[in-house]
mmCIF file of C-alpha atoms in Angstrom:
data_model
loop_
_atom_site.group_PDB
_atom_site.id
_atom_site.type_symbol
_atom_site.label_atom_id
_atom_site.label_comp_id
_atom_site.label_asym_id
_atom_site.label_seq_id
_atom_site.Cartn_x
_atom_site.Cartn_y
_atom_site.Cartn_z
ATOM 1 C CA UNK A 1 20.064 27.171 54.609
ATOM 2 C CA UNK A 2 21.716 23.809 54.163
ATOM 3 C CA UNK A 3 22.952 21.737 57.076
ATOM 4 C CA UNK A 4 26.169 19.829 56.292
ATOM 5 C CA UNK A 5 25.944 16.168 57.251
ATOM 6 C CA UNK A 6 29.196 14.520 56.202
ATOM 7 C CA UNK A 7 32.429 15.071 54.307
ATOM 8 C CA UNK A 8 34.146 11.827 53.284
ATOM 9 C CA UNK A 9 37.424 11.115 51.500
ATOM 10 C CA UNK A 10 38.918 8.011 49.904
ATOM 11 C CA UNK A 11 42.665 8.200 49.283
ATOM 12 C CA UNK A 12 45.150 5.706 47.943
ATOM 13 C CA UNK A 13 48.192 7.524 46.485
ATOM 14 C CA UNK A 14 49.733 4.273 45.251
ATOM 15 C CA UNK A 15 46.717 3.699 42.987
ATOM 16 C CA UNK A 16 46.097 7.424 42.292
ATOM 17 C CA UNK A 17 42.690 7.405 44.001
ATOM 18 C CA UNK A 18 41.735 10.740 45.585
ATOM 19 C CA UNK A 19 37.945 11.087 45.943
ATOM 20 C CA UNK A 20 35.722 13.343 48.012
ATOM 21 C CA UNK A 21 32.017 13.035 48.836
ATOM 22 C CA UNK A 22 29.858 15.455 50.813
ATOM 23 C CA UNK A 23 26.189 15.621 51.806
ATOM 24 C CA UNK A 24 24.044 18.499 53.039
ATOM 25 C CA UNK A 25 20.298 18.948 53.434
ATOM 26 C CA UNK A 26 17.876 21.745 54.197
ATOM 27 C CA UNK A 27 15.361 24.101 52.670
ATOM 28 C CA UNK A 28 15.967 26.345 49.683
ATOM 29 C CA UNK A 29 14.700 29.942 49.429
ATOM 30 C CA UNK A 30 11.298 28.697 48.248
ATOM 31 C CA UNK A 31 10.799 26.368 51.225
ATOM 32 C CA UNK A 32 11.444 23.140 49.291
ATOM 33 C CA UNK A 33 13.403 20.421 51.070
ATOM 34 C CA UNK A 34 16.570 19.448 49.198
ATOM 35 C CA UNK A 35 19.552 17.140 49.605
ATOM 36 C CA UNK A 36 22.774 18.338 47.995
ATOM 37 C CA UNK A 37 25.342 15.680 47.062
ATOM 38 C CA UNK A 38 28.795 16.746 45.856
ATOM 39 C CA UNK A 39 31.428 14.275 44.737
ATOM 40 C CA UNK A 40 34.514 13.983 42.572
ATOM 41 C CA UNK A 41 38.286 14.023 42.585
ATOM 42 C CA UNK A 42 39.892 15.985 45.413
ATOM 43 C CA UNK A 43 41.125 19.306 44.093
ATOM 44 C CA UNK A 44 38.731 19.336 41.131
ATOM 45 C CA UNK A 45 35.397 21.129 40.855
ATOM 46 C CA UNK A 46 33.427 17.900 41.166
ATOM 47 C CA UNK A 47 29.764 17.329 40.472
ATOM 48 C CA UNK A 48 26.803 18.515 42.533
ATOM 49 C CA UNK A 49 23.402 16.861 42.427
ATOM 50 C CA UNK A 50 20.394 18.465 44.105
ATOM 51 C CA UNK A 51 17.519 16.128 44.981
ATOM 52 C CA UNK A 52 14.075 17.436 45.945
ATOM 53 C CA UNK A 53 12.213 15.640 48.729
ATOM 54 C CA UNK A 54 8.857 16.290 50.409
ATOM 55 C CA UNK A 55 9.906 16.866 54.016
ATOM 56 C CA UNK A 56 12.772 16.691 56.511
ATOM 57 C CA UNK A 57 12.166 13.021 57.326
ATOM 58 C CA UNK A 58 12.539 12.042 53.685
ATOM 59 C CA UNK A 59 15.667 14.196 53.434
ATOM 60 C CA UNK A 60 17.262 12.347 56.353
ATOM 61 C CA UNK A 61 16.173 8.999 54.917
ATOM 62 C CA UNK A 62 17.832 9.891 51.594
ATOM 63 C CA UNK A 63 21.019 10.969 53.418
ATOM 64 C CA UNK A 64 21.150 7.635 55.276
ATOM 65 C CA UNK A 65 20.688 5.774 51.982
ATOM 66 C CA UNK A 66 23.588 7.694 50.398
ATOM 67 C CA UNK A 67 25.890 7.105 53.364
ATOM 68 C CA UNK A 68 25.044 3.406 53.382
ATOM 69 C CA UNK A 69 26.118 3.169 49.741
ATOM 70 C CA UNK A 70 29.507 4.675 50.657
ATOM 71 C CA UNK A 71 30.060 1.714 53.015
ATOM 72 C CA UNK A 72 30.402 -0.550 49.973
ATOM 73 C CA UNK A 73 33.146 1.554 48.353
ATOM 74 C CA UNK A 74 35.857 -1.070 48.983
ATOM 75 C CA UNK A 75 33.996 -3.449 46.661
ATOM 76 C CA UNK A 76 33.615 -0.790 43.963
ATOM 77 C CA UNK A 77 36.806 1.315 44.106
ATOM 78 C CA UNK A 78 39.058 -0.781 46.301
ATOM 79 C CA UNK A 79 39.339 1.620 49.246
ATOM 80 C CA UNK A 80 36.992 2.785 52.005
ATOM 81 C CA UNK A 81 35.789 6.335 52.561
ATOM 82 C CA UNK A 82 36.826 7.984 55.827
ATOM 83 C CA UNK A 83 34.979 10.794 57.574
ATOM 84 C CA UNK A 84 37.131 13.926 57.545
ATOM 85 C CA UNK A 85 34.775 16.483 59.089
ATOM 86 C CA UNK A 86 32.176 16.051 61.790
ATOM 87 C CA UNK A 87 29.297 18.512 61.831
#
């Protein structure tokens, strides 16, 4: 069962930027710890990346690393991500 951590969106209609980014972590059916990252254009299927980690602490560390990278979005895409859902 995966625990959702964050759902972020970056929108700028004037520049046609509509991006979504979500993170979830937990254990799969085999007991492996995973972090699931989904991102892409809002309204599209997007891309999902599943990362295997050794334990829950490493999963949370990886989540923090991913969220920290989103803080630098204004430098990369010109607009900041905003949290849309709180879990």
